[in-house]
Coordinates of C-alpha atoms in Angstrom, one line a residue:
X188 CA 47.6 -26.6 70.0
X189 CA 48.7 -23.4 71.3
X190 CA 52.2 -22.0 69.7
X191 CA 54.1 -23.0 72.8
X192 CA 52.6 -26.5 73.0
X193 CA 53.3 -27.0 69.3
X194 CA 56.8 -26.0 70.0
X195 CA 57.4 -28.9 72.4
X196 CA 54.7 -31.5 70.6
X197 CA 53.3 -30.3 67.4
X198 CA 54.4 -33.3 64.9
X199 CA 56.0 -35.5 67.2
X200 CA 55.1 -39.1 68.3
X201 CA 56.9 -41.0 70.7
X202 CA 59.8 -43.2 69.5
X203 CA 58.5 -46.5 68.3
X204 CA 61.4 -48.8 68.7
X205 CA 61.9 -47.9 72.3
X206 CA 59.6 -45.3 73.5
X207 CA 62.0 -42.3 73.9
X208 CA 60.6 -38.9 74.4
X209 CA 63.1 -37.5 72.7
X210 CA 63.6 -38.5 69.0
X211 CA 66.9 -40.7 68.8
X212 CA 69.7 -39.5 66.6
X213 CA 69.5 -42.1 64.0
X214 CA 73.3 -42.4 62.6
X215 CA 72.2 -44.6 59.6
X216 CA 73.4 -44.0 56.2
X217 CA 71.2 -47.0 55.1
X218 CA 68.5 -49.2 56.6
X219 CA 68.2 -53.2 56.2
X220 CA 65.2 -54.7 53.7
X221 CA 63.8 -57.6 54.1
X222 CA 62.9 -58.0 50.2
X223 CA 64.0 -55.4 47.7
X224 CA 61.4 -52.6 48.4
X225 CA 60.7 -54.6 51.6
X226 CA 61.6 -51.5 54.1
X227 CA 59.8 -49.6 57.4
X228 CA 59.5 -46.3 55.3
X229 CA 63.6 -45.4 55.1
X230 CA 66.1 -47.0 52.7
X231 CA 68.7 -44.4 52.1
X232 CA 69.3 -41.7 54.9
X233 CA 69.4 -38.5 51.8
X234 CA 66.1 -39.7 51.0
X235 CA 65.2 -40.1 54.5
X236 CA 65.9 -40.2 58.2
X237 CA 63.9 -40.8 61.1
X238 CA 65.6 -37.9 63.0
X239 CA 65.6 -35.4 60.2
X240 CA 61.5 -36.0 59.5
X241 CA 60.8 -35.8 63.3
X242 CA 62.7 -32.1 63.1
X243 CA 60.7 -32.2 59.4
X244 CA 57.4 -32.4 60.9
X245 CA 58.2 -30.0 64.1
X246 CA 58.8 -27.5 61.2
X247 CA 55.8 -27.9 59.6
X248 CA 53.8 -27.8 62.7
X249 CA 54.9 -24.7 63.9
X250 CA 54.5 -23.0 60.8
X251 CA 50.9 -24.4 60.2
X252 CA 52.2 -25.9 57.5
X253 CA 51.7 -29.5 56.3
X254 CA 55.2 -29.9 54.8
X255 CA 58.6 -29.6 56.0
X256 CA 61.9 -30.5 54.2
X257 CA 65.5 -29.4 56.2
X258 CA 68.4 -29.0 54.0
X259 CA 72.4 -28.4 54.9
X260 CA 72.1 -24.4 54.7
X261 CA 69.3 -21.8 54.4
X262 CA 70.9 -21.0 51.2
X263 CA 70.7 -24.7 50.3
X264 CA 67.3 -24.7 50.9
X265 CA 67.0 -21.1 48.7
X266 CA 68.6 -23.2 46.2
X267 CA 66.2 -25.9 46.0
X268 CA 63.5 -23.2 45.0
X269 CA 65.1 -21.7 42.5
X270 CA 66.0 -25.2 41.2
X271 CA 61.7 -24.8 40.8
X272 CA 62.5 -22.6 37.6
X273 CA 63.5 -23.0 34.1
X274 CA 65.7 -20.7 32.0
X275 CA 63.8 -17.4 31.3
X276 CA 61.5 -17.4 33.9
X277 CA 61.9 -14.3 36.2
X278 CA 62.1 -13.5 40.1
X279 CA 61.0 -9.8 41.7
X280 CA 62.8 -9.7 44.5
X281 CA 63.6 -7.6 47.5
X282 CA 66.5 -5.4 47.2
X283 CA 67.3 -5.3 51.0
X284 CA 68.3 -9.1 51.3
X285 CA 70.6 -11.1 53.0
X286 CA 74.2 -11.2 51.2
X287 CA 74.2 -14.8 50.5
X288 CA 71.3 -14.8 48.8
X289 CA 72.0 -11.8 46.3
X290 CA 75.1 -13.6 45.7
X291 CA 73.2 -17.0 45.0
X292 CA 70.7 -15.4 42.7
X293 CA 73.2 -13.1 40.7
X294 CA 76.4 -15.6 40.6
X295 CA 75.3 -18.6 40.1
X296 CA 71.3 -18.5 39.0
X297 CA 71.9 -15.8 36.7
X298 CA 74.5 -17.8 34.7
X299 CA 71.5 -20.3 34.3
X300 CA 69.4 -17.9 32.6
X301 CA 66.7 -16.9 35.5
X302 CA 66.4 -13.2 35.7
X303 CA 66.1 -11.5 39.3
X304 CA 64.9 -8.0 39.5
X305 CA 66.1 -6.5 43.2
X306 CA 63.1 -3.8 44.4
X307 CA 62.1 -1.6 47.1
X308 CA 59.0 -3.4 48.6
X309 CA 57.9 -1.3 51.3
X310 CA 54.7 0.0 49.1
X311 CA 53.9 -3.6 47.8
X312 CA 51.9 -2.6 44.8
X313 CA 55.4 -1.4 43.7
X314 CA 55.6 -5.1 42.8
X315 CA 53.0 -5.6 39.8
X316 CA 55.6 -2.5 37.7
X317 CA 57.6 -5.7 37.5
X318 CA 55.5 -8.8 37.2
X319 CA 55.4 -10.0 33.2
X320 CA 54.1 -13.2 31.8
X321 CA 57.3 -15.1 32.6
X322 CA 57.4 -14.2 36.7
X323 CA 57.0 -17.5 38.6
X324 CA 58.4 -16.2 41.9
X325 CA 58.4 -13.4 44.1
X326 CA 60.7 -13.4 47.0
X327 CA 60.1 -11.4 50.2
X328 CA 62.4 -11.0 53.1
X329 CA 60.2 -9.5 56.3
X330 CA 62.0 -7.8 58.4
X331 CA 65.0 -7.4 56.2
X332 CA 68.4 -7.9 57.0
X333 CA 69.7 -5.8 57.7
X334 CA 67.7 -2.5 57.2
X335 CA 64.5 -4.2 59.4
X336 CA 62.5 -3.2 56.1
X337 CA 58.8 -4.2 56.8
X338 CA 57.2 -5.9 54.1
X339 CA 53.1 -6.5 53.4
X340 CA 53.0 -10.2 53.2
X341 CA 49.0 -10.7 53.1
X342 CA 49.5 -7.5 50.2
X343 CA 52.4 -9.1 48.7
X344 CA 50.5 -12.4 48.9
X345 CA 47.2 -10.9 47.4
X346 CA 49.3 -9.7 44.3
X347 CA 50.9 -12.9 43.8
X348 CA 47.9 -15.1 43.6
X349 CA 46.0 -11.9 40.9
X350 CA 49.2 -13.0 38.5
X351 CA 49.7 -16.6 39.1
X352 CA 52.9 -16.2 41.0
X353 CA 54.6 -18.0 43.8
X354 CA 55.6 -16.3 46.7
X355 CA 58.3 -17.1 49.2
X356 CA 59.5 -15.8 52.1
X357 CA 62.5 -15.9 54.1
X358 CA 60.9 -15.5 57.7
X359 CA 64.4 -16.4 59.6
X360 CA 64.8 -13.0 61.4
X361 CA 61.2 -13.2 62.9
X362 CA 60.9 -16.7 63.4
X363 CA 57.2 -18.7 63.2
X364 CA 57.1 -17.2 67.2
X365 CA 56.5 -13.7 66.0
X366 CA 54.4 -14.3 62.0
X367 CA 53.4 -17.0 60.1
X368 CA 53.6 -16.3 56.7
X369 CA 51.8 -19.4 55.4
X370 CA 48.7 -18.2 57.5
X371 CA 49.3 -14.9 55.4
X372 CA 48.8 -16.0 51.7
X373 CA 52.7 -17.2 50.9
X374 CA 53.5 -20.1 49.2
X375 CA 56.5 -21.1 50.7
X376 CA 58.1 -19.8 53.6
X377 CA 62.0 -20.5 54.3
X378 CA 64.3 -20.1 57.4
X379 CA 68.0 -20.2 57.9
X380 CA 67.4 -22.5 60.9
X381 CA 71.0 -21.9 62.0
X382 CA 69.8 -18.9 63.8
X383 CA 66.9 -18.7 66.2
X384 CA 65.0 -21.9 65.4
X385 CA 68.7 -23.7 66.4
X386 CA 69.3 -21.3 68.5
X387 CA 72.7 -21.9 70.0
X388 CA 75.1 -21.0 67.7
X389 CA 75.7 -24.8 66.8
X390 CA 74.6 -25.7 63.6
X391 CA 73.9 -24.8 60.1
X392 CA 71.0 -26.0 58.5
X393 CA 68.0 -24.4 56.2
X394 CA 64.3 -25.3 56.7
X395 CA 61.4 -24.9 53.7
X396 CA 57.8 -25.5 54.5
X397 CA 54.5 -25.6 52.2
X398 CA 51.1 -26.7 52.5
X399 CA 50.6 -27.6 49.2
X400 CA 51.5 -31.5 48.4
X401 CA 52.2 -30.8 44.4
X402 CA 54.7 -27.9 45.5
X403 CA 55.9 -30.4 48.4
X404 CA 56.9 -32.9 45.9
X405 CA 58.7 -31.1 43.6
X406 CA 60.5 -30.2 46.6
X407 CA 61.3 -33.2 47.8
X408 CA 62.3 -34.5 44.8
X409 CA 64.9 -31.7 44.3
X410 CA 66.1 -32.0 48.2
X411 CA 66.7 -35.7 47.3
X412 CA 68.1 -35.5 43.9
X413 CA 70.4 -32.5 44.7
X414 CA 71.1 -34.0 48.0
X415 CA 71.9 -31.2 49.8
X416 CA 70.1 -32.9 53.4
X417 CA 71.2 -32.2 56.9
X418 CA 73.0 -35.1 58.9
X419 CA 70.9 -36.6 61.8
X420 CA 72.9 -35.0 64.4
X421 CA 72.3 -31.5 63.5
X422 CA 68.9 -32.5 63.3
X423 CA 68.2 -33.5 66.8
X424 CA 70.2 -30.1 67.4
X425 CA 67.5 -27.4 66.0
X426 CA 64.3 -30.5 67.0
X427 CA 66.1 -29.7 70.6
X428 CA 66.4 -25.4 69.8
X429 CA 62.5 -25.7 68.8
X430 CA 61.5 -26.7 72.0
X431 CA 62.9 -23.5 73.9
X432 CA 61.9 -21.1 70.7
X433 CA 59.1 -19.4 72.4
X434 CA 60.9 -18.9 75.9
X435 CA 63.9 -17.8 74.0
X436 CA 61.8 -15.8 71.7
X437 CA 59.8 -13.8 74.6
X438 CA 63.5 -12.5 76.1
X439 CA 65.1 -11.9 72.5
X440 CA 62.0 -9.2 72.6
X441 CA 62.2 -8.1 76.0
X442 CA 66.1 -7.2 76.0
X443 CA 65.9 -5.8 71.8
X444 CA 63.3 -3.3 73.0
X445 CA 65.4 -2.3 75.9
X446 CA 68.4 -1.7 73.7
X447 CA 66.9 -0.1 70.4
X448 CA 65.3 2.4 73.2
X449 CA 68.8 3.0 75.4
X450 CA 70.5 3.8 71.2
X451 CA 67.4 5.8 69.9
X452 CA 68.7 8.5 73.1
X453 CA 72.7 8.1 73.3
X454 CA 74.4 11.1 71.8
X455 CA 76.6 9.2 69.5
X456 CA 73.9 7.1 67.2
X457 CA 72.3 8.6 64.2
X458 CA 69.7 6.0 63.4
X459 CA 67.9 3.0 64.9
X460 CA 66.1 0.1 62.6
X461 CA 63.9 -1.5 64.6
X462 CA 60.1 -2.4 63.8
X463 CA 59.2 -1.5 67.6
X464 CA 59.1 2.3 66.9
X465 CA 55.9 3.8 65.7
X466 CA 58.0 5.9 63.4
X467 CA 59.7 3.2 61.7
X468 CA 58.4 2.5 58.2
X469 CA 55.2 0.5 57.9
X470 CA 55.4 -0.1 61.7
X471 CA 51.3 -0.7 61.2
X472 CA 52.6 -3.4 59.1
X473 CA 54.8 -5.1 61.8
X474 CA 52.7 -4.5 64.4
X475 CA 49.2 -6.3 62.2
X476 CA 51.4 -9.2 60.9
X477 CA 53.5 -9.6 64.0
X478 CA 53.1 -11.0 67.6
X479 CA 56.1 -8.9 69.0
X480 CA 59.2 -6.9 67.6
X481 CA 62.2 -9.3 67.6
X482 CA 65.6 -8.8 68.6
X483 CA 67.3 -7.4 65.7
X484 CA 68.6 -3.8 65.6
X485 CA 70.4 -2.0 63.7
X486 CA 72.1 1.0 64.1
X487 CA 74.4 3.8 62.3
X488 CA 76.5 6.3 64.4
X489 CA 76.9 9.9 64.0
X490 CA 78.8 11.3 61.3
X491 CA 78.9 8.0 59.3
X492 CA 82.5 7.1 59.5
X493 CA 83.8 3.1 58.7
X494 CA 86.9 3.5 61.0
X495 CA 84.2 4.6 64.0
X496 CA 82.1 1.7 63.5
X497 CA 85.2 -1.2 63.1
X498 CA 86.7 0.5 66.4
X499 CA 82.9 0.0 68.0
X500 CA 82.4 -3.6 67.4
X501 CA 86.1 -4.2 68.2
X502 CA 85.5 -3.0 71.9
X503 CA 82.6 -4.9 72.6
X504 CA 82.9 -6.9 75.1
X505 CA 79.3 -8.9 76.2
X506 CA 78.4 -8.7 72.6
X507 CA 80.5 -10.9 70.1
X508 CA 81.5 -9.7 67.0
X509 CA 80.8 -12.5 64.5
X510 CA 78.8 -13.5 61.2
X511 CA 75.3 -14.9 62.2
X512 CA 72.5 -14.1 64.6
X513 CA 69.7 -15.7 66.9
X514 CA 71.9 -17.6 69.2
X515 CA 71.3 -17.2 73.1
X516 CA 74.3 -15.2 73.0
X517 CA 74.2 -11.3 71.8
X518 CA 76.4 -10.4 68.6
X519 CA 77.7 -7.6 67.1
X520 CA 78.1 -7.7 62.8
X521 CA 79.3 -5.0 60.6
X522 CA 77.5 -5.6 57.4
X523 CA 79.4 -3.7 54.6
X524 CA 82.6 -5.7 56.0
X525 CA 80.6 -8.7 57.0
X526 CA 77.5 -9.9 55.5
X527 CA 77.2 -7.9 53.0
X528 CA 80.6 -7.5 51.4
X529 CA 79.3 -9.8 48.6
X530 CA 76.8 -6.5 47.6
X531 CA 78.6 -3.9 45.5
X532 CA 78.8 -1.0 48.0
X533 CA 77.0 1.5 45.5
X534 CA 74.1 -0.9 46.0
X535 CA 74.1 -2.0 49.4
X536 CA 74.3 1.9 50.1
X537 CA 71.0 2.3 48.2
X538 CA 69.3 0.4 50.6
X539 CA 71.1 2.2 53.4
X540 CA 73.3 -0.5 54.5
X541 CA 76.2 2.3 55.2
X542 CA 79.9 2.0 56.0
X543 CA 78.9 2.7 59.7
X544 CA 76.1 0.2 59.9
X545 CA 76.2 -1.6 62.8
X546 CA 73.9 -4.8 63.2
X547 CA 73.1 -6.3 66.7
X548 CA 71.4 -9.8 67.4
X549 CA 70.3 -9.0 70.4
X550 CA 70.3 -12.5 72.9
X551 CA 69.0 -13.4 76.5
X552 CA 71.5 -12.3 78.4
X553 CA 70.8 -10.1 81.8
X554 CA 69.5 -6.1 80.2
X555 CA 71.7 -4.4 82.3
X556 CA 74.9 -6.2 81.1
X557 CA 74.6 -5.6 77.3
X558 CA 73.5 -1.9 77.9
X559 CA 76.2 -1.1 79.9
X560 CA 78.7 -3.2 77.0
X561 CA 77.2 -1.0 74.4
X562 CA 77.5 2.4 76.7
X563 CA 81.0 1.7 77.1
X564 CA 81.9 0.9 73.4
X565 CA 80.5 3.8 72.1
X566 CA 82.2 5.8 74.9
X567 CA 85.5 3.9 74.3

């Protein structure tokens, strides 16, 4: 199947109780045996639920995977593969990640005894400085929140499987629309699935997906003995969002090159990150590993000043200001206040998330609208 088919069809199978097209939302904690062990293939809904392995095997499909596993939260599912390590075994990571999951790996995984070392990726052989005998993971956001870093996953990939290493990688901000890192050498690839794969601003939830059974069930037996699962509702909410991904996807492109071109000219902006532009870093990169440019941008304005920025997002009026991203609707987030307030400001500065950072999930709302919002917020 084609993406778009695989969006509406990939995994899924008519229901077999009644025939729906859609999967039922099975509200079942628990499931009737007619001898002990005597069961249709659920007996206990953390273990398993019909709804939550039809959304399980969407995932997989459109990731060309062959396993899925959905968990509460993105970080959740983060969570379950660092639960993959022991004490003393070592993770290179990115150091232009996502807020929550600095804070996970340095405040809680730390105290375990895994040790994280937080790099610049952007020239991936930069990576083997830091591999030793007791790496087991590398971890790769591409593109970055919220910088829109572009990382070399077939390089990164290629490095990994030299030493022996796993590699994930979070692929929430470019969604399996736009790259498929599986396809690309990774091991595991993750996505908050609250954002576009939901897609409606809804629900929380976190999404893992291998092709390797071994790694699968190690997986699976750490989403089921930690238990952090989704409920049933929330997943016939992101099955639902899956099936509209690649229409959604096409205007989240359309309307994010619009605005990163209307800010790369207005008087008042400094900077633009957005993969799009042939001058932003390792825009060969993007443009090799990805079908299209997404719809996040982010942007600093001139003269760098925090007071600017808050009074910015405050007069927005199209564009919410809120946490979170990929919804149908556009929002506005101010990452050293917002996201990334968990990130010592000497290092989030490193990476150049700046007190007048401004990050914009750009959504599918009519061009002109949202461009004349942002005109008259930096005007304001």
């Amino acid at each position: 199947m084609k993406f778009n088919t695989k969006t509406i069809h990939g995994g899924q199978e008519h229901d077999k109780a009644y025939g729906a097209v859609m999967p039922p939302i099975y509200q079942t904690s628990t499931y009737a045996q007619s001898t002990p062990g005597g069961h249709q293939g659920f007996e206990y809904s953390r273990s398993g639920n019909p709804t939550r392995t039809a959304l399980e095997n969407a995932l997989a499909s459109i990731e060309n995977g062959r396993h899925g596993l959905a968990f509460a939260s993105g970080l959740a599912a983060i969570d379950a593969v660092i639960k993959l390590l022991k004490p003393g075994d070592e993770v290179v990571s990115i150091n232009d990640l996502y807020g929550g999951s600095f804070r996970l790996f340095t405040k809680i995984f730390e105290d375990f005894g895994i040790i994280f070392h937080f790099i610049d990726m952007e020239d991936a052989s930069n990576i083997e400085n830091f591999i030793t005998a007791k790496t087991k993971l590398i971890w790769v956001e591409t593109p970055t929140n919220p910088m829109m870093n572009i990382i070399d996953i077939e390089g990164v990939a290629k490095i990994a499987k030299k030493h022996k290493v796993m590699l994930g990688v979070d692929n929430t901000f470019a969604t399996p629309y736009l790259q498929n890192p599986l396809d690309l050498g990774a091991d595991i690839v993750m996505h908050s699935a609250t954002k576009y794969l939901g897609g409606h601003s809804d629900v929380v939830m976190g999404a893992l997906v291998v092709k390797d059974k071994a790694l699968a069930d190690k997986l699976y037996f750490i989403q089921n003995a930690s238990g952090a699962i989704c409920g049933p509702q929330d997943s016939f909410l992101v099955l639902r969002g899956i099936k509209t991904l690649h229409v959604r996807m096409q205007r989240h492109c359309e309307n994010g090159k619009a605005i990163a071109e209307y800010l790369a000219q207005h008087p008042q902006v400094e900077n633009v990150y957005w993969p799009g532009f042939e001058t932003h870093p390792n825009h060969d990169i993007a443009k090799r590993q990805m079908r299209d440019f997404g719809g996040m941008i982010s942007f600093t304005t001139k003269g760098n000043n925090y007071e600017k920025a808050i009074k910015t997002v405050e007069n927005l009026k199209v564009f919410t200001l809120a946490e979170s991203l990929g919804g149908v609707e556009s929002l506005a987030g101010h990452p050293a206040s917002m996201t990334h307030a968990s990130i010592p400001k000497e290092v989030r500065e490193k990476t150049g998330v700046v007190d007048s950072l401004i990050r914009l999930s750009v959504g599918i709302e009519d061009i002109d609208d949202l461009i004349a919002d942002l005109k008259q917020a930096l005007e304001a």
